[in-house]
Short mmCIF file of C-alpha atoms and ligand atoms in Angstrom, two decimals:
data_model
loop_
_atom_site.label_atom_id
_atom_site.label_comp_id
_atom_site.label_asym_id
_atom_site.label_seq_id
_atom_site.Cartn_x
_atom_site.Cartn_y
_atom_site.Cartn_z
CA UNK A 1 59.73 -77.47 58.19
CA UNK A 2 60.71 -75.34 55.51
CA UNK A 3 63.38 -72.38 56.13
CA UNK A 4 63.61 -68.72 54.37
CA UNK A 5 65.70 -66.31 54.34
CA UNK A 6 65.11 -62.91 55.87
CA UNK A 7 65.12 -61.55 52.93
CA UNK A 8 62.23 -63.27 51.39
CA UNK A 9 60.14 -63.20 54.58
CA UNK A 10 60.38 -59.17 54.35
CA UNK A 11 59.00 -59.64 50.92
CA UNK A 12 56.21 -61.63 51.59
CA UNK A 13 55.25 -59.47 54.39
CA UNK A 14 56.01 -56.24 52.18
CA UNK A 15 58.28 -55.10 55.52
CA UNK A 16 61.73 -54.00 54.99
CA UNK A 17 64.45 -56.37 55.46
CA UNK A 18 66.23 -54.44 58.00
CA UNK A 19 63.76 -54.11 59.95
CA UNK A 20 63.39 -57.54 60.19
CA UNK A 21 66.72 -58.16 61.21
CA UNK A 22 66.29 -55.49 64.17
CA UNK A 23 62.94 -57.60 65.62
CA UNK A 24 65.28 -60.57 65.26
CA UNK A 25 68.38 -58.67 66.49
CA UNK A 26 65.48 -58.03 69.97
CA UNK A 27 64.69 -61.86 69.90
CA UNK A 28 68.34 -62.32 70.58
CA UNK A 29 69.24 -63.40 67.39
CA UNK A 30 72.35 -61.84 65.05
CA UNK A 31 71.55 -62.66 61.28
CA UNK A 32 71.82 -60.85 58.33
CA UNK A 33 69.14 -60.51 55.04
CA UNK A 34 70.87 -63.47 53.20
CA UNK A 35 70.61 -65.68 56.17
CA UNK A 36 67.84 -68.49 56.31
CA UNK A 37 65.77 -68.50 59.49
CA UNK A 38 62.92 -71.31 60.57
CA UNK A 39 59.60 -71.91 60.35
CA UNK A 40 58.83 -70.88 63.99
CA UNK A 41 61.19 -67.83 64.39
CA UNK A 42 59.52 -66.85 60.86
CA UNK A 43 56.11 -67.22 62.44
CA UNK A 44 57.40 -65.44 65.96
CA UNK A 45 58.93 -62.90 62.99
CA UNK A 46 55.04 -62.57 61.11
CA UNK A 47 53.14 -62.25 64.36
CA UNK A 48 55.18 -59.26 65.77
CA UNK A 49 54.54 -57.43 62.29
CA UNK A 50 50.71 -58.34 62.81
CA UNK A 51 50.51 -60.27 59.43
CA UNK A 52 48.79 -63.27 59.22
CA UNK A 53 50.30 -66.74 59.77
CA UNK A 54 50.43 -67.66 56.55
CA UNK A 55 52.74 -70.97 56.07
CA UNK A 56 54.67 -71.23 53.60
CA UNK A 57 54.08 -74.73 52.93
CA UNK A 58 50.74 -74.65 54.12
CA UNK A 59 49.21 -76.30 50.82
CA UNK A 60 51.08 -79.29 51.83
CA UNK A 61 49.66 -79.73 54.84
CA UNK A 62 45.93 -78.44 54.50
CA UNK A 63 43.53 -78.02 51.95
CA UNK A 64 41.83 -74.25 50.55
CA UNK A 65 38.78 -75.12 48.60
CA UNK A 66 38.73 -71.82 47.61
CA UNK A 67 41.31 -72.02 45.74
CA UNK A 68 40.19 -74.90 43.58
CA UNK A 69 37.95 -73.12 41.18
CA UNK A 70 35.48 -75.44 38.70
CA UNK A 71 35.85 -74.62 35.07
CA UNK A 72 32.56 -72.80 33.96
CA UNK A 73 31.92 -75.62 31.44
CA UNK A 74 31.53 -78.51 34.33
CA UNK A 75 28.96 -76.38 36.24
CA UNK A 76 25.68 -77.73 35.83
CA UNK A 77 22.37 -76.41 37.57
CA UNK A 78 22.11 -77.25 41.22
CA UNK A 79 18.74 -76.75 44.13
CA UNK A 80 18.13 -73.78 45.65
CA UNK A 81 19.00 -74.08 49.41
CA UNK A 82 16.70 -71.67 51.04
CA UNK A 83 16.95 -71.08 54.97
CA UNK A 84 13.50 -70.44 56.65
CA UNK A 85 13.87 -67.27 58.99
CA UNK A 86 11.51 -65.79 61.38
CA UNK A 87 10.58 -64.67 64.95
CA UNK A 88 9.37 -67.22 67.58
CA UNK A 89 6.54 -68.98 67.31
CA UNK A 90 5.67 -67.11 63.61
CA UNK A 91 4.94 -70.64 61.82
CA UNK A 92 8.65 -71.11 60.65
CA UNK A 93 8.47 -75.17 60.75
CA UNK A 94 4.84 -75.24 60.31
CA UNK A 95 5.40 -74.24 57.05
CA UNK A 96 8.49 -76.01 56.64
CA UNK A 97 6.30 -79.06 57.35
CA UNK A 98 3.31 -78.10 55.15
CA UNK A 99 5.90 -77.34 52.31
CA UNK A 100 6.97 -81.10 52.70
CA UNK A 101 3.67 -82.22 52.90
CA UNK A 102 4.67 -83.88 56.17
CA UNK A 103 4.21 -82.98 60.07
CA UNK A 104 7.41 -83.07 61.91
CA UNK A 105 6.21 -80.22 64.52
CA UNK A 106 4.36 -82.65 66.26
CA UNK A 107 7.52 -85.33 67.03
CA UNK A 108 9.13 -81.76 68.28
CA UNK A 109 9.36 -81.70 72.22
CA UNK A 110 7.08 -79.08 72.83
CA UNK A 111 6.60 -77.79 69.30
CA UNK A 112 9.80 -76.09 69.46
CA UNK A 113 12.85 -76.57 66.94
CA UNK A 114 15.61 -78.26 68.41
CA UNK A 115 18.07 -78.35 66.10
CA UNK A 116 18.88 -77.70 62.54
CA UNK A 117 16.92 -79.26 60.08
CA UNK A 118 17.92 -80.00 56.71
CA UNK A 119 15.47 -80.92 53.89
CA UNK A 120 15.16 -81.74 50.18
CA UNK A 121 11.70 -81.58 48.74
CA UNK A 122 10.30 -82.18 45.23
CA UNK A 123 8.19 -80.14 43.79
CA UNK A 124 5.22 -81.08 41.47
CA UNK A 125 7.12 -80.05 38.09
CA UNK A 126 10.25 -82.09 39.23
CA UNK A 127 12.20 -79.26 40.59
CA UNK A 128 14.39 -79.92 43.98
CA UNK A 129 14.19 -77.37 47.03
CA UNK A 130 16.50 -77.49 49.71
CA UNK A 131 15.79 -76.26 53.09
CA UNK A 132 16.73 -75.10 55.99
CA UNK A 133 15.18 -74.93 59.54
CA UNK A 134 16.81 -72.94 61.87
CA UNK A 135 16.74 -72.45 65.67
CA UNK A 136 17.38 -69.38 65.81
CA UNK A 137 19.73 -66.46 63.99
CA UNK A 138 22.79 -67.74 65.48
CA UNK A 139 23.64 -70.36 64.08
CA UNK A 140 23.16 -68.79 60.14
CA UNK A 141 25.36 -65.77 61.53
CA UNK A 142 27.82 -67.99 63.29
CA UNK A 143 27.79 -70.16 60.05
CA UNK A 144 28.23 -67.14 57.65
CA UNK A 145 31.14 -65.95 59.89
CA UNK A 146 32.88 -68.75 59.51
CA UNK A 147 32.46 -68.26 56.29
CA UNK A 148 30.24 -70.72 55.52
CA UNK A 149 27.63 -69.04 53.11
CA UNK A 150 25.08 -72.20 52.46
CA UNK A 151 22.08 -70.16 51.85
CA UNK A 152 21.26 -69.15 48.37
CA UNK A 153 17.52 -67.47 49.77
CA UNK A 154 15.83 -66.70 52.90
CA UNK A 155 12.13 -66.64 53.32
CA UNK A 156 11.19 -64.35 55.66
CA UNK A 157 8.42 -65.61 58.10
CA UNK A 158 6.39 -62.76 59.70
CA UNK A 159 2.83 -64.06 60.92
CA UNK A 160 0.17 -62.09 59.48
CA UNK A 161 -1.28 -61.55 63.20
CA UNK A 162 1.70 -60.58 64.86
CA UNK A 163 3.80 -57.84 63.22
CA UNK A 164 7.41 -57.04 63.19
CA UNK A 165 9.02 -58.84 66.10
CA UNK A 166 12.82 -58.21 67.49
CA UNK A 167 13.99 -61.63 65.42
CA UNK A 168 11.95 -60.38 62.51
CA UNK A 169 14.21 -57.64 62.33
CA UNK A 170 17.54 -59.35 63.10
CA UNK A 171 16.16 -61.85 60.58
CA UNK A 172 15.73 -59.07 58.19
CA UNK A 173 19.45 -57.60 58.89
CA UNK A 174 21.52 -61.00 58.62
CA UNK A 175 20.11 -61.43 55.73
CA UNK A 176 21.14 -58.21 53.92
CA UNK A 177 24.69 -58.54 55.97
CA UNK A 178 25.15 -62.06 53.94
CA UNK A 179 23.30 -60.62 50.45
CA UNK A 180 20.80 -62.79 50.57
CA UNK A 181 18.14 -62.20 48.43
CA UNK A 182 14.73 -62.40 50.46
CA UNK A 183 11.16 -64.14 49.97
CA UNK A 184 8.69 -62.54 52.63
CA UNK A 185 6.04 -64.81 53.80
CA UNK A 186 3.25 -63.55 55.54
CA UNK A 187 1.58 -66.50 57.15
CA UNK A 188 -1.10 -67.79 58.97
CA UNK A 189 -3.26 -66.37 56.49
CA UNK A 190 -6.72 -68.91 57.72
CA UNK A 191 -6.48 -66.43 61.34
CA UNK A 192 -9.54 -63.82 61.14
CA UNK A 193 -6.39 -61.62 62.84
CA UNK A 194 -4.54 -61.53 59.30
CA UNK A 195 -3.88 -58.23 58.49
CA UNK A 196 -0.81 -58.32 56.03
CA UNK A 197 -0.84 -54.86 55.00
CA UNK A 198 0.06 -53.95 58.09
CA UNK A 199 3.39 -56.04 57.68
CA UNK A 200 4.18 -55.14 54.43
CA UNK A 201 3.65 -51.17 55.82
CA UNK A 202 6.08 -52.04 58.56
CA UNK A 203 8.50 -53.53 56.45
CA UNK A 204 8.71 -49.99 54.78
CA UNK A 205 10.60 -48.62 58.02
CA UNK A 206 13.23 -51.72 57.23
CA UNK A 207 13.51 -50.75 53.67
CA UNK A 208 11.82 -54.01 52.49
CA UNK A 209 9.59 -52.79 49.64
CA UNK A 210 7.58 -55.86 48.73
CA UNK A 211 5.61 -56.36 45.22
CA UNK A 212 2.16 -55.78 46.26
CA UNK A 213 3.72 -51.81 47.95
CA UNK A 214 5.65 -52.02 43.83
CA UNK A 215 8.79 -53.41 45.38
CA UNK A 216 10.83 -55.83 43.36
CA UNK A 217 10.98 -57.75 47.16
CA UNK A 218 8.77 -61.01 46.47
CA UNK A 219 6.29 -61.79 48.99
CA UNK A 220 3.36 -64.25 49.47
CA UNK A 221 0.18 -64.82 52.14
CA UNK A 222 0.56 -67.96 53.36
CA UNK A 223 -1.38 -70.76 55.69
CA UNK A 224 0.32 -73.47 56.79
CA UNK A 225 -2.97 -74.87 58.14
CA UNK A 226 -4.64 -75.21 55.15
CA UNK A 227 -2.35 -75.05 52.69
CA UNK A 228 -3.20 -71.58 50.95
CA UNK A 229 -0.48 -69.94 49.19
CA UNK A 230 2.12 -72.63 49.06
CA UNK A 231 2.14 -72.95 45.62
CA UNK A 232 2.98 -69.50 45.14
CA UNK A 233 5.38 -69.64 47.37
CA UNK A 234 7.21 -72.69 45.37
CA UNK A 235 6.74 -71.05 42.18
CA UNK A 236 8.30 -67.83 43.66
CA UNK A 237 11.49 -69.60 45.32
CA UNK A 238 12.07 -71.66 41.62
CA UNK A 239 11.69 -67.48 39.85
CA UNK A 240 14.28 -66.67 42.57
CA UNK A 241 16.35 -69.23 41.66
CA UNK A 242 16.31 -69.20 38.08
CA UNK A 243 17.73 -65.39 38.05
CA UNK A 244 20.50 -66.70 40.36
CA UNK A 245 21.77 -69.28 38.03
CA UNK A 246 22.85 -71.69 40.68
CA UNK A 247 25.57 -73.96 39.91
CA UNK A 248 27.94 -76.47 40.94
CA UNK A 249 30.12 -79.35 38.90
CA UNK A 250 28.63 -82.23 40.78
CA UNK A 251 31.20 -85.16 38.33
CA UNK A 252 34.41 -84.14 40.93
CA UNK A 253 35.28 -85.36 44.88
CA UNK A 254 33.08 -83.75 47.02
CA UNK A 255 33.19 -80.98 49.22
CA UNK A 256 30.29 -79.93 51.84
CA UNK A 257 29.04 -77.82 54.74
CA UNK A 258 28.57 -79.66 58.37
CA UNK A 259 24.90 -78.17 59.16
CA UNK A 260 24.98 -79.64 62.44
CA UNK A 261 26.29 -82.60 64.41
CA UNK A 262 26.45 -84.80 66.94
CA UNK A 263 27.56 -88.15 68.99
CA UNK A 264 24.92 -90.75 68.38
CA UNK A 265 25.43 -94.03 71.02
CA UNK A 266 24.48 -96.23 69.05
CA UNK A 267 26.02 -94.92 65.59
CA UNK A 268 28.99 -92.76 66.93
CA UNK A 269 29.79 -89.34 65.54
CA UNK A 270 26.85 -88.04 63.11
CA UNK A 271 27.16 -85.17 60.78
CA UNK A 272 24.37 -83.60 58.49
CA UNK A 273 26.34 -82.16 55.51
CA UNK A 274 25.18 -80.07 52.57
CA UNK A 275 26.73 -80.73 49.56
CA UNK A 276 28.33 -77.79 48.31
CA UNK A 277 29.98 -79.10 44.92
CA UNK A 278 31.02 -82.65 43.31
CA UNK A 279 29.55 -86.03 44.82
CA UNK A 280 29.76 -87.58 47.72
CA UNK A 281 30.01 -91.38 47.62
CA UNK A 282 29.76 -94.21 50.22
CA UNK A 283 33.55 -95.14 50.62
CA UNK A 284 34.88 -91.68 50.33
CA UNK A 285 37.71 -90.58 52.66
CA UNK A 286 37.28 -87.31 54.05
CA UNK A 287 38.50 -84.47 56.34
CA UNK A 288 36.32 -82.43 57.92
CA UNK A 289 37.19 -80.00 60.51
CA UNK A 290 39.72 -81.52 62.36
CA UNK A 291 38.91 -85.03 62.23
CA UNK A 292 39.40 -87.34 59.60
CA UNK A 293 36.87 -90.43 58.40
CA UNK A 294 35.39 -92.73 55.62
CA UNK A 295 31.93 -92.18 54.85
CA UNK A 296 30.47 -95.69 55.79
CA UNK A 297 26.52 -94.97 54.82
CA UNK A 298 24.39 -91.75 54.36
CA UNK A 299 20.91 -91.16 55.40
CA UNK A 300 18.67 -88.97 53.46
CA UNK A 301 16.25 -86.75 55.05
CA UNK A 302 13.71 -89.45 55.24
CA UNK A 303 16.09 -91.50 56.53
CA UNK A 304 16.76 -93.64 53.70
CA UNK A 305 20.17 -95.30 52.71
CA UNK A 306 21.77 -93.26 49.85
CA UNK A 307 24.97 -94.33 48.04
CA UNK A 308 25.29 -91.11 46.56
CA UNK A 309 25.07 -87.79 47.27
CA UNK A 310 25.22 -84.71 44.40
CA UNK A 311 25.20 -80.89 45.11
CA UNK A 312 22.55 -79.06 47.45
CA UNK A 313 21.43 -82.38 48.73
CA UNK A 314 21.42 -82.37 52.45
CA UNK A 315 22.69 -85.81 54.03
CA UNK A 316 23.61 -87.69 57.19
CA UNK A 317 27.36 -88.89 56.99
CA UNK A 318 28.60 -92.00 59.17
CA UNK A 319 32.19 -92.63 59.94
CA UNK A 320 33.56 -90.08 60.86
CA UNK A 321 36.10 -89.96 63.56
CA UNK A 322 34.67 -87.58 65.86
CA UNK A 323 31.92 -85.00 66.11
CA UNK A 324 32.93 -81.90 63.72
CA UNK A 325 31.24 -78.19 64.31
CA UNK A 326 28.42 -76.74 62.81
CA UNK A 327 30.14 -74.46 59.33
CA UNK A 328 32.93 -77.21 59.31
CA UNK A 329 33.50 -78.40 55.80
CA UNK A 330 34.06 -81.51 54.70
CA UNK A 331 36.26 -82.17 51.69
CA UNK A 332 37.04 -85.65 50.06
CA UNK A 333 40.58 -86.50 49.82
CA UNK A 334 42.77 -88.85 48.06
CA UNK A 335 44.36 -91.32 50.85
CA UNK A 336 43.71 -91.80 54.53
CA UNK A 337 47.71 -90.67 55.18
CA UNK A 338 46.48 -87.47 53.57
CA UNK A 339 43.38 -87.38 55.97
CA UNK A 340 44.91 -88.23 58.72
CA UNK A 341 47.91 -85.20 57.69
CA UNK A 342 45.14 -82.55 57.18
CA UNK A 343 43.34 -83.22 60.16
CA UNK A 344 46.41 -83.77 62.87
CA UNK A 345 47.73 -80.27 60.74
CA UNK A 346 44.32 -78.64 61.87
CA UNK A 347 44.40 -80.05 65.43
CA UNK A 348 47.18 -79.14 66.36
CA UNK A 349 47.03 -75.16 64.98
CA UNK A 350 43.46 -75.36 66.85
CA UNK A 351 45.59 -76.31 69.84
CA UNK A 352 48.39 -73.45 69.51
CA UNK A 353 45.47 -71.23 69.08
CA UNK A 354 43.82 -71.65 72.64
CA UNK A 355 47.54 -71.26 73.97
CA UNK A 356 48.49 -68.55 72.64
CA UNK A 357 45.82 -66.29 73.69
CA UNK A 358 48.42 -63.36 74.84
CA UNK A 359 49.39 -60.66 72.60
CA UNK A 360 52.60 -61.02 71.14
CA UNK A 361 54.94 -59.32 72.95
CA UNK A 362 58.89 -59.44 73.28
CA UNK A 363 58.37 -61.16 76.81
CA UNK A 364 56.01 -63.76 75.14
CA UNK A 365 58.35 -64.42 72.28
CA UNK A 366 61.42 -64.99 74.48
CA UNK A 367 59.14 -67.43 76.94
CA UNK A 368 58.26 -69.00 73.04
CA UNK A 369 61.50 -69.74 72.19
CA UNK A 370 62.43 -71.41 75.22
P1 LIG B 1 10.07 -71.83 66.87
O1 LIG B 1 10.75 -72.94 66.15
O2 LIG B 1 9.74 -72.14 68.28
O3 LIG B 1 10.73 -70.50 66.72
O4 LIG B 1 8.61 -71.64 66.18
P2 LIG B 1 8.25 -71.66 64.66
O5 LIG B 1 8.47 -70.33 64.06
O6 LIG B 1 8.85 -72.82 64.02
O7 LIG B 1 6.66 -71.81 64.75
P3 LIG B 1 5.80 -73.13 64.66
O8 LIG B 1 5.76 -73.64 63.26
O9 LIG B 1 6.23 -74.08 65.73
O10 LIG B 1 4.36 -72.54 64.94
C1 LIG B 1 4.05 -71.81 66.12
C2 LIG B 1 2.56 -71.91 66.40
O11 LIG B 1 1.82 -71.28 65.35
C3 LIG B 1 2.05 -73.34 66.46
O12 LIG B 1 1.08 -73.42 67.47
C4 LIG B 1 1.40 -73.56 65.10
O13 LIG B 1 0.36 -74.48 65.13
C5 LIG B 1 0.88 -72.17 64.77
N1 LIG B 1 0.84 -71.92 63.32
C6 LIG B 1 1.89 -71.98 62.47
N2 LIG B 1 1.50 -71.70 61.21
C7 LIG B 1 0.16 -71.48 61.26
C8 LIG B 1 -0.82 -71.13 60.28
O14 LIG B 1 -0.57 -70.95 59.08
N3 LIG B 1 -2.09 -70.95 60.74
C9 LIG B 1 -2.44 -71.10 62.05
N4 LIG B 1 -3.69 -70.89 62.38
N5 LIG B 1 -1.53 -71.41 62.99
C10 LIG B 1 -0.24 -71.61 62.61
MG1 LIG B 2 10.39 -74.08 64.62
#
């Protein structure tokens, strides 16, 4: 533990340094400016000014990926990871499925999504797609909270017989919360109930002006029964992409985003990751969340063993020594010591956070100092 002087506390917190040295003088402690204090009266100190905890020697001990910016000339063109939104029941992984040319609604209990699903598909000139099946809005808003921002597009899913549903519209305002550029498809296009102009009129009221109402919102009719419109669709998500300029230096240690997880019997803790930037290779050693691992074998999403993994690919991670949270991310790190450091670091501020749940008060920081 590092110690400061109150001095240069006041100055990181932009406070003065008297006043500094009354809050201490409360605490029950005399000191002057020049005098050093430690780590936890300086954290006691930066909670009762309301700054953020902030340690000093926090690089040491955990890892910002944020602050590890790529030099523009590694970057190289990565997928498009597009999230599939929509209300209930409005074809979401129908045409999820039809896009992949496979049929996965049918292994569903009951037809309904159970979990995140995670998908890379090729298209017919060679381009990669990633997607994203999601339950429901909470997890892309709990994910973008946490300030995980995975998804580069959302399609829109509004079936062409329905109309505007309530998760429609929450669909339609998480997206413009995260700046998400949108695709709307209108599906389900083979019912004699399709009436599309009647959704694209609606959309009007949400200030979603799509290209056939002269909008500069892309949108496409849709069938995930028979196919109809899928190519558009495909050709409108690469367009998408292409203005975006999507990149990522995939020849550095990975880093990724957990998009779900869970405790297989059989195989232990199971994570699918997207790969945000660099590669991830069987043999890495990684933190993620608060738990630390080795990546002993990853599963594409067709199940197959894959040695490597670059960005936007979405992949299932073994070895990892427990079951991280959906928006973790996972980083590759040098040495298991260094692992095992980040991820005891991050346990055990997770566990200070549940106990301190109180507001700092005097009372609370004499109790604290006990
Ligand atoms: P949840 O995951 O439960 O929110 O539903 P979802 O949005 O994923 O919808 P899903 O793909 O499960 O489709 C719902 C129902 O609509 C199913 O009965 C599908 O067979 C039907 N459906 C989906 N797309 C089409 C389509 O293009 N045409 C027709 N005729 N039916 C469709
Ligand atoms: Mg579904």
């Amino acid at each position: 533990p590092e110690a400061i002087t109150v001095q240069e506390l006041a100055n990181r917190m932009a406070e003065k340094g008297a006043d500094l040295v009354k809050a201490l003088f409360k605490m029950g402690m005399m000191v002057t400016v020049n005098q050093t204090i430690d780590q936890d009266t300086a954290e006691l100190l930066v909670e009762e000014f309301g700054h953020n905890i902030n340690r000093v020697s926090e690089s040491d001990v955990d890892i910002d990926t944020a602050e590890d910016v790529d030099a523009p000339e590694t970057l190289q063109t990565r997928p498009p990871v597009v999230t599939i939104m929509g209300h209930v029941d409005h074809g979401k992984t129908s045409l999820l499925d039809a896009l992949r040319g496979t049929d996965v609604v049918r292994g569903e209990a009951g037809g309904i999504t159970q979990h995140i699903g995670a998908y890379q598909i090729k298209t017919k000139g060679g381009e990669l797609i990633t997607f994203l099946d999601t339950p429901g809005h909470e997890a892309f808003t709990e994910m973008r909270q946490r300030g995980a921002n995975v998804t580069d597009i959302v399609i829109l899913v509004v079936a062409g017989d329905d109309g505007l549903m309530p998760q429609t519209i929450e669909a339609i305002n998480h997206t413009k919360a995260a700046g998400v550029p949108m695709i709307v498809a209108i599906t389900k296009a083979d019912k004699p109930e399709f009436t599309p102009q009647k959704i694209r009129e609606r959309l009007l009221e949400h200030e979603i002006i799509v290209e056939a109402m002269s909008g500069d919102v892309q949108d496409v009719e849709v069938s995930a029964k028979t196919g109809a419109g899928l190519d558009q669709l495909i050709e409108k998500i690469l367009l998408q992409a292409e203005l975006m300029e999507l990149k990522a230096n995939p020849d550095r240690a990975a880093d990724a985003t957990v998009i779900e997880a869970k405790l297989d019997k059989g195989k232990g803790p199971l994570a699918t990751v997207l790969i945000n930037r660099g590669t991830l290779k069987v043999g890495d050693i990684l933190v993620v969340g608060t738990h630390s691992g080795r990546v002993r074998a990853m599963l594409d999403d067709k199940g197959r063993q894959v040695k490597t993994a670059p960005p936007s690919l979405p992949v299932e991670v073994l070895g990892i020594g427990g079951v991280p949270m959906a928006g973790d991310t996972l980083t590759v790190v040098e040495s298991e010591v260094r692992a095992r450091e980040v991820a005891g670091y991050r346990q055990e501020k997770a566990t200070a956070k549940r106990t301190t749940t109180a507001p700092a008060t005097i009372e609370n920081m004499f109790s604290a100092l006990k």
